[in-house]
mmCIF file of C-alpha atoms and ligand atoms in Angstrom:
data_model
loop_
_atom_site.group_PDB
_atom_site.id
_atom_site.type_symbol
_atom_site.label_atom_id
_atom_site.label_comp_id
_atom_site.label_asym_id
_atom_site.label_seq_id
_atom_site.Cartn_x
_atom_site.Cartn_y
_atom_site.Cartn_z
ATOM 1 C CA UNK M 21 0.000 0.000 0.000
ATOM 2 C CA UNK M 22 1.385 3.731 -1.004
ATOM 3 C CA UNK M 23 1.374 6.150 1.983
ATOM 4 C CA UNK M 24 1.416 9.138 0.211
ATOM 5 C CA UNK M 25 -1.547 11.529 -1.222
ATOM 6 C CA UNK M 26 -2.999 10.762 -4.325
ATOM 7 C CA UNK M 27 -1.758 13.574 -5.846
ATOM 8 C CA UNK M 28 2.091 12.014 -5.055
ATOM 9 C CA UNK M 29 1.250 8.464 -5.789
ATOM 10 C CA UNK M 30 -0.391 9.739 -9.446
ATOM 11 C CA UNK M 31 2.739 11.704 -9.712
ATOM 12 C CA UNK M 32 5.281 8.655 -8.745
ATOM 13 C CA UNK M 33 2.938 6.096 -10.721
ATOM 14 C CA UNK M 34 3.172 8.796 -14.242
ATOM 15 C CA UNK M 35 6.909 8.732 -13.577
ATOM 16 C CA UNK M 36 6.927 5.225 -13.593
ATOM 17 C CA UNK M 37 5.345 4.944 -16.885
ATOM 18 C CA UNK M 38 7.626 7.272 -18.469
ATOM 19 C CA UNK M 39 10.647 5.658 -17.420
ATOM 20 C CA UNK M 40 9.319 2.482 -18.597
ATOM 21 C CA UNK M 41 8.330 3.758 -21.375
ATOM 22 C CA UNK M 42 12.169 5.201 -21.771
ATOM 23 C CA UNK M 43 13.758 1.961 -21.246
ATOM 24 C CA UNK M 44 11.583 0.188 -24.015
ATOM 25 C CA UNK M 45 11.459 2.735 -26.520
ATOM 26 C CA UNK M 46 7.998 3.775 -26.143
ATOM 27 C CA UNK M 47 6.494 7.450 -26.175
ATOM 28 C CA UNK M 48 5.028 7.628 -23.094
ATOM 29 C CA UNK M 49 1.784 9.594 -24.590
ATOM 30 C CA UNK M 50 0.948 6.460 -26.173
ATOM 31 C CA UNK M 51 0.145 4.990 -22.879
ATOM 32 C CA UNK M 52 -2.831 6.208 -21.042
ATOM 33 C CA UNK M 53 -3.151 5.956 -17.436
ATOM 34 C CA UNK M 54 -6.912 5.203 -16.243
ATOM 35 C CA UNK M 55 -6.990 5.669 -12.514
ATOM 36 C CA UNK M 56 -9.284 2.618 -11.206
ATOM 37 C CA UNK M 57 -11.565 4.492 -8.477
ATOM 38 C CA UNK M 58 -13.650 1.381 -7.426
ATOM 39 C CA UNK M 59 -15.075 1.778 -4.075
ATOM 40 C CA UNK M 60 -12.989 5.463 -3.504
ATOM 41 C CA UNK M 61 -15.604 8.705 -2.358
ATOM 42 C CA UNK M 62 -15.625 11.266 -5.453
ATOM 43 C CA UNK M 63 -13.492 13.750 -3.349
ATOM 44 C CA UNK M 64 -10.843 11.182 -4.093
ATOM 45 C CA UNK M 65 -11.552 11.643 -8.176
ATOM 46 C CA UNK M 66 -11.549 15.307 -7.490
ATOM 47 C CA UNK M 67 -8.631 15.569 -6.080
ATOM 48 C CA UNK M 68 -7.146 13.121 -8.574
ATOM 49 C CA UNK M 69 -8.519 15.458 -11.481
ATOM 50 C CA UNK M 70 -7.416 18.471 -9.740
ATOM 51 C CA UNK M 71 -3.749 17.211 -10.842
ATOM 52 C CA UNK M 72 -4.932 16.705 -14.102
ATOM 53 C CA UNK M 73 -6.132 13.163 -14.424
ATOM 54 C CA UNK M 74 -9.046 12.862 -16.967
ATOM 55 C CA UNK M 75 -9.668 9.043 -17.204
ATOM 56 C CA UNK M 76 -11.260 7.136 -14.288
ATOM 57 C CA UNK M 77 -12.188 3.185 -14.314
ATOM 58 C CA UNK M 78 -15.383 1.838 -11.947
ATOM 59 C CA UNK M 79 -16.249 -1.286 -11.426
ATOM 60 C CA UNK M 80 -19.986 -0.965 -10.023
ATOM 61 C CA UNK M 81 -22.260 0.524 -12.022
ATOM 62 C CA UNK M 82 -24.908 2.147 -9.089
ATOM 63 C CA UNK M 83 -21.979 3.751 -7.238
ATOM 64 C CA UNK M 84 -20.052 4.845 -10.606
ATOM 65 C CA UNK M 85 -23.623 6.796 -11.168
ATOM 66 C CA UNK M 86 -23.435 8.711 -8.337
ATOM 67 C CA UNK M 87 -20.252 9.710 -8.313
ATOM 68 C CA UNK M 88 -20.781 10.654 -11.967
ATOM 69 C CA UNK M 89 -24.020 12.914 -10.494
ATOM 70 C CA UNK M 90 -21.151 14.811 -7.883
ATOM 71 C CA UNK M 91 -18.733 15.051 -10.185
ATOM 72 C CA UNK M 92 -20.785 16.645 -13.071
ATOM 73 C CA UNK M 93 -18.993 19.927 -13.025
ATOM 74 C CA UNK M 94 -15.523 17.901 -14.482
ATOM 75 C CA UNK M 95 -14.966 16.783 -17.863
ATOM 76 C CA UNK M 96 -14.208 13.233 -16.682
ATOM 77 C CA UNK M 97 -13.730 10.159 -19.456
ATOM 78 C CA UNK M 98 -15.591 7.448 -17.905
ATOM 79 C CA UNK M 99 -14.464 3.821 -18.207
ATOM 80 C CA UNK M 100 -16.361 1.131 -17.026
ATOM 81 C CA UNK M 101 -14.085 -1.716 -16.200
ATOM 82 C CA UNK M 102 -16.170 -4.279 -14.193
ATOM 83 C CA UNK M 103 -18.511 -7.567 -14.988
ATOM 84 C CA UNK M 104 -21.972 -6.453 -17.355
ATOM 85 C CA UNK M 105 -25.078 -7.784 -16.837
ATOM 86 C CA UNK M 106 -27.268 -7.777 -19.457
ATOM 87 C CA UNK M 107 -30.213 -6.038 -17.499
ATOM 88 C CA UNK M 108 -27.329 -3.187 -16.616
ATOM 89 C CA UNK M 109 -26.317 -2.266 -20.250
ATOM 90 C CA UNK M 110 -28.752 0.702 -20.419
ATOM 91 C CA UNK M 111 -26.898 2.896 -17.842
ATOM 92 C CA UNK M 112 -23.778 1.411 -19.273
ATOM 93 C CA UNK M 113 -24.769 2.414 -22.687
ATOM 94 C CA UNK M 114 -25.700 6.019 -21.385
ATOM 95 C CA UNK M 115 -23.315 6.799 -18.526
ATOM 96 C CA UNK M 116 -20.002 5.370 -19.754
ATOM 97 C CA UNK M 117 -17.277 6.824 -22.668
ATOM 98 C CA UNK M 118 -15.921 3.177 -22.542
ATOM 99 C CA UNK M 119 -16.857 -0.109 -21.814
ATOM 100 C CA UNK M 120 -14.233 -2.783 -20.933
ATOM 101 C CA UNK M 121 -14.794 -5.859 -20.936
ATOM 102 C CA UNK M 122 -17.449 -7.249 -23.088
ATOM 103 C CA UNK M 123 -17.236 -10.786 -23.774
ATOM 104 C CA UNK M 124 -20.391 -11.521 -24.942
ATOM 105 C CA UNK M 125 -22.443 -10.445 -28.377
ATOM 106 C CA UNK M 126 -25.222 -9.900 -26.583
ATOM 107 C CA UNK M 127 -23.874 -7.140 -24.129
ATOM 108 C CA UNK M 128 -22.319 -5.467 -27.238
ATOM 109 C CA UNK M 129 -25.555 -5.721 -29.261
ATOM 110 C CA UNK M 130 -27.378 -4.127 -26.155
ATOM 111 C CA UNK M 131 -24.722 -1.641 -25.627
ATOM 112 C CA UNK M 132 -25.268 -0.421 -29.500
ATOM 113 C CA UNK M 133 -29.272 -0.610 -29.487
ATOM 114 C CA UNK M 134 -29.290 1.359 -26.559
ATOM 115 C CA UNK M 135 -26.456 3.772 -27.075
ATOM 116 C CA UNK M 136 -28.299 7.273 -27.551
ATOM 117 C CA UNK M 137 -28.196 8.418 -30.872
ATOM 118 C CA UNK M 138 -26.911 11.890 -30.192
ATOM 119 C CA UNK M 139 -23.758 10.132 -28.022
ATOM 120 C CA UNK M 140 -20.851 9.186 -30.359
ATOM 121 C CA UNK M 141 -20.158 5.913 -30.515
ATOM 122 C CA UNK M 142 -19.516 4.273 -27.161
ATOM 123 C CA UNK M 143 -15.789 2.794 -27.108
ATOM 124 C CA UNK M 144 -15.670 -0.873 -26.260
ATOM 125 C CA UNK M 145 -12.457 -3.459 -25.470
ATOM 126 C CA UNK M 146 -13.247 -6.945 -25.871
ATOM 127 C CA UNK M 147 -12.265 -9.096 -22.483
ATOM 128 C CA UNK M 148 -10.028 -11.866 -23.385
ATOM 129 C CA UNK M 149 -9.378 -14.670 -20.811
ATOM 130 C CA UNK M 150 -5.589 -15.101 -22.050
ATOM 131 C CA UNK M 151 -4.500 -17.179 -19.088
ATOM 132 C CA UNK M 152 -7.598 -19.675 -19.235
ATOM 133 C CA UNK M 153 -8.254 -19.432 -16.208
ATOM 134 C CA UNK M 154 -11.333 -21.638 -15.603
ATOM 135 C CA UNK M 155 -14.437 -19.341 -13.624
ATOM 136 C CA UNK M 156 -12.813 -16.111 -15.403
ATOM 137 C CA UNK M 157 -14.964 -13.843 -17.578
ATOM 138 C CA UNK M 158 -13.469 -12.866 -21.533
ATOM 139 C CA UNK M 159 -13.718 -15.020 -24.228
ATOM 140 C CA UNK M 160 -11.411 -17.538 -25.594
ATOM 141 C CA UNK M 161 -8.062 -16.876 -27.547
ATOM 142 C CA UNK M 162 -9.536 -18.760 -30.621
ATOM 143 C CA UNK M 163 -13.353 -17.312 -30.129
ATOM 144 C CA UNK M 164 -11.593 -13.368 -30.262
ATOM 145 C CA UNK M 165 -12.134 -13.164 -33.944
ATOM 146 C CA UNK M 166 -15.188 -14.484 -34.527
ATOM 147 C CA UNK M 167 -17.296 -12.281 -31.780
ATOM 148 C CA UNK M 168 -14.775 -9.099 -32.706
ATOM 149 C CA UNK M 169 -16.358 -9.840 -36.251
ATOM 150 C CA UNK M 170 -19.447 -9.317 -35.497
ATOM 151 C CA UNK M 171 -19.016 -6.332 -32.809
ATOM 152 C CA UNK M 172 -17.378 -4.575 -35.723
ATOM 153 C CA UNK M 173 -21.014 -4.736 -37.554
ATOM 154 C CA UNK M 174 -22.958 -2.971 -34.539
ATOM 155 C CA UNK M 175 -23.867 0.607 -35.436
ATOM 156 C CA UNK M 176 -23.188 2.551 -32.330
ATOM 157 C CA UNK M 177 -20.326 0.612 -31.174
ATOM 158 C CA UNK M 178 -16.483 1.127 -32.189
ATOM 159 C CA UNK M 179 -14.545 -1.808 -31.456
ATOM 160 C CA UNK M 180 -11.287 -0.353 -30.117
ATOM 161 C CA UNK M 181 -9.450 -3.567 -28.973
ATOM 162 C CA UNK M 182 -8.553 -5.891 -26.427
ATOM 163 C CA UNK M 183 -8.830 -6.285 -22.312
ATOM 164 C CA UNK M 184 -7.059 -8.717 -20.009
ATOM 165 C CA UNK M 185 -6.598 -9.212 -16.236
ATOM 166 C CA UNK M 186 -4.461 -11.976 -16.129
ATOM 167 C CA UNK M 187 -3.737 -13.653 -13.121
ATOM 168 C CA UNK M 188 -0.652 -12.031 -11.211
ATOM 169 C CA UNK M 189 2.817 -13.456 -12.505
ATOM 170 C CA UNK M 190 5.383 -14.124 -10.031
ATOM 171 C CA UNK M 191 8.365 -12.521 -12.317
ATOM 172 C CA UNK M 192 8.769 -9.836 -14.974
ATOM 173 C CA UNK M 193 8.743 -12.737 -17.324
ATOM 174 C CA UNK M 194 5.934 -14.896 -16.297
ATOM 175 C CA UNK M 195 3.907 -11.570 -15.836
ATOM 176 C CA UNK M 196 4.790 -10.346 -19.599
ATOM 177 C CA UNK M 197 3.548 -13.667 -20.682
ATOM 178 C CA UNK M 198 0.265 -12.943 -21.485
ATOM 179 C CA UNK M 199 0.509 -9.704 -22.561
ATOM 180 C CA UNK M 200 2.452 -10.409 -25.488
ATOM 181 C CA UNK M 201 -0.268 -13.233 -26.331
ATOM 182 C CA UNK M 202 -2.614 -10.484 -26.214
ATOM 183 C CA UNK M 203 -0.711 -7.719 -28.706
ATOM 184 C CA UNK M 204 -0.319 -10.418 -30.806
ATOM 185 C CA UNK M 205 -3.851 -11.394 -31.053
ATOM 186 C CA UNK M 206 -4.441 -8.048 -31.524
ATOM 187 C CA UNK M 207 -2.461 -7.544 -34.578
ATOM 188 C CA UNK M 208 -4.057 -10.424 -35.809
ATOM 189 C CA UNK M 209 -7.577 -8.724 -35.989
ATOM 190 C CA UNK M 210 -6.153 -5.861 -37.059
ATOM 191 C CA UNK M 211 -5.018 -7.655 -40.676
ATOM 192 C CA UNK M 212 -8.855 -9.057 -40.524
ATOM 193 C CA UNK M 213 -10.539 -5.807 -39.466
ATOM 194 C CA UNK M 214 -8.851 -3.431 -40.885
ATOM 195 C CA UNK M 215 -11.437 -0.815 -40.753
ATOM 196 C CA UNK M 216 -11.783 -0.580 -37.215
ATOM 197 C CA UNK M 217 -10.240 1.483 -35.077
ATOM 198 C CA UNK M 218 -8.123 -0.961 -33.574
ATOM 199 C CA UNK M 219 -5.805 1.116 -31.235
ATOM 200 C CA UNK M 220 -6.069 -0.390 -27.829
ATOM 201 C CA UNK M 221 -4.348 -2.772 -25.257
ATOM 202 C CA UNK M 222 -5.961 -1.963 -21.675
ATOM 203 C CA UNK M 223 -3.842 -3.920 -19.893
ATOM 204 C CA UNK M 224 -1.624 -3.554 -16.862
ATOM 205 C CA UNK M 225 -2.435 -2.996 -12.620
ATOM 206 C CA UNK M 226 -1.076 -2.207 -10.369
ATOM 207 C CA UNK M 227 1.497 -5.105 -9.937
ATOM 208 C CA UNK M 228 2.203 -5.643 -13.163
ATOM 209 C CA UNK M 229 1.781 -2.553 -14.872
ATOM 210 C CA UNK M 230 5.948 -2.470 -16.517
ATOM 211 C CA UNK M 231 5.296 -5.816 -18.019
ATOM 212 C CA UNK M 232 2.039 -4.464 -19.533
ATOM 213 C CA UNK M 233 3.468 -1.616 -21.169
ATOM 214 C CA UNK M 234 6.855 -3.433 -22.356
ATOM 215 C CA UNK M 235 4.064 -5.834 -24.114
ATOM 216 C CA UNK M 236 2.441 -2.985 -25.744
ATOM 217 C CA UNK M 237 -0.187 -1.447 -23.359
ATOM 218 C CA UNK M 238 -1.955 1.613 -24.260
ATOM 219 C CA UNK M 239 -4.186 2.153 -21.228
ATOM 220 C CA UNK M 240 -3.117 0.403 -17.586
ATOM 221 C CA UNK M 241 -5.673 0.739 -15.017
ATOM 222 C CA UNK M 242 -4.161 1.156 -12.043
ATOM 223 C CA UNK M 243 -6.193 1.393 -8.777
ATOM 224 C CA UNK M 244 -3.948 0.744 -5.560
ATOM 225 C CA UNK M 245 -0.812 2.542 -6.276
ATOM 226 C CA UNK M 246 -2.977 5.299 -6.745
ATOM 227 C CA UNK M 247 -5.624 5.532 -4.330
ATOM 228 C CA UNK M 248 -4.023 3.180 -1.774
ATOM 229 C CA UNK M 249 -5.290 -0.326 -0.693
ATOM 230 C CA UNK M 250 -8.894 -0.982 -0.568
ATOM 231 C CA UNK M 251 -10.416 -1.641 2.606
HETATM 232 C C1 LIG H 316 -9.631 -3.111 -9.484
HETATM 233 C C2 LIG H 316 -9.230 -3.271 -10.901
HETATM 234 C C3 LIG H 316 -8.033 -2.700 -11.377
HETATM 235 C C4 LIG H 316 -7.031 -1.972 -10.502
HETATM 236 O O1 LIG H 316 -6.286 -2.899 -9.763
HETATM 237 P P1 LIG H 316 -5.097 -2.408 -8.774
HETATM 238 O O2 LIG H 316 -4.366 -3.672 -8.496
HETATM 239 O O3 LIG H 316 -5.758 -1.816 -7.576
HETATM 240 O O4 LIG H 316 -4.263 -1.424 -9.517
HETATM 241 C C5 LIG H 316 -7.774 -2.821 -12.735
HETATM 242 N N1 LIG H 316 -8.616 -3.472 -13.568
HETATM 243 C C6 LIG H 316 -9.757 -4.036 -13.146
HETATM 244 C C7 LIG H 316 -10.642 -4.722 -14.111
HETATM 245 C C8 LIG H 316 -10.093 -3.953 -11.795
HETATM 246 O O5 LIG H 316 -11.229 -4.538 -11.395
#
């Protein structure tokens, strides 16, 4: 757990990513950092945005509203990062910039038909269980292209890549692992869906955020080393 503010620890955690960044030959604005704010009272996303963060991750949709109703006044980016119901699309679909995540055709089909038609397109990752970790959420390595296929045909709905949350790696190595299965399938449906915006690796947490971005990350969502532990 980090004992300093948040405004430090968001400080320290951006310096990480640019020396990372340094060491593998990465520009560091290609990697964006989504503060994971999960269970944290909107005075912590305040004072988070008051040092200029813009992108915040929640995981529960009710308590995500809320602090989206205190926090009206900021010009936040709002991700939402955690397990979708179907019967919780709507607020998804109307609350969120992003969704993270989706593993299913039927979320993303929801997502689009109830996306509001004067929103643009909401941005969605597609949640790959890379590890195969048996009672994990994401879909299959070999099932990525055929549901990313038909995603891509959804109106109000622009497939911007993949998700992962593999399960923690005990060294740089093991940890980097699946994150370079992941960029690869990535550039795989990139030569098969070429006219989607496929730009995005969201990737990376707190304990393994380095081996996310020397794999190719371009958004880590990183909760802890920001906001501290959760109780
Ligand atoms: C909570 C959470 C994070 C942040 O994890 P930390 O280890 O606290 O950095 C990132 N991604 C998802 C999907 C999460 O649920």
């Amino acid at each position: 757990m980090r004992k300093g503010t948040i405004v430090e620890n968001l400080n320290a955690v951006r310096e990480r990513i640019v020396a990372c960044c340094n060491a593998c030959g990465r520009d560091p604005a290609a990697v964006t950092l989504l503060a994971v704010s999960k269970t944290r009272p909107a005075e912590d996303l305040r004072a988070a945005y008051g040092a200029g963060q813009r992108h915040f991750g929640e995981n529960y949709l009710q308590e995500a509203l809320e602090k989206r109703e205190q926090l009206a006044d900021l010009d936040i980016c709002w991700h939402f990062i955690g397990p979708l119901q179907s019967n919780k699309t709507r607020a998804a679909a109307e609350g969120f910039h992003w969704v993270h995540g989706v593993d299913r055709l039927k979320i993303a089909q929801r997502l689009s038909a109830q996306r509001p038609r004067q929103m643009p397109p909401l941005n969605i990752c597609l949640q790959v269980n890379i590890d195969r970790e048996q009672s994990k959420s994401g879909v299959a390595p070999e099932e990525v292209e055929s549901l990313a296929t038909a995603v891509a045909r959804l109106p109000n709905i622009a497939l911007r890549g993949l998700m992962a949350i593999p399960a923690p790696g005990e060294t740089a190595e093991a940890q980097r692992w699946p994150f370079v299965q992941m960029a690869e399938l990535l550039q795989r449906l990139r030569r098969c869906l070429p006219d989607q915006p496929l730009d995005t690796l969201s990737m990376g947490m707190s304990g393994d955020m380095e081996a996310a971005i020397e794999s190719g990350a371009t958004i880590v969502r990183i909760g802890t080393d920001i906001f501290g532990a959760r109780g």
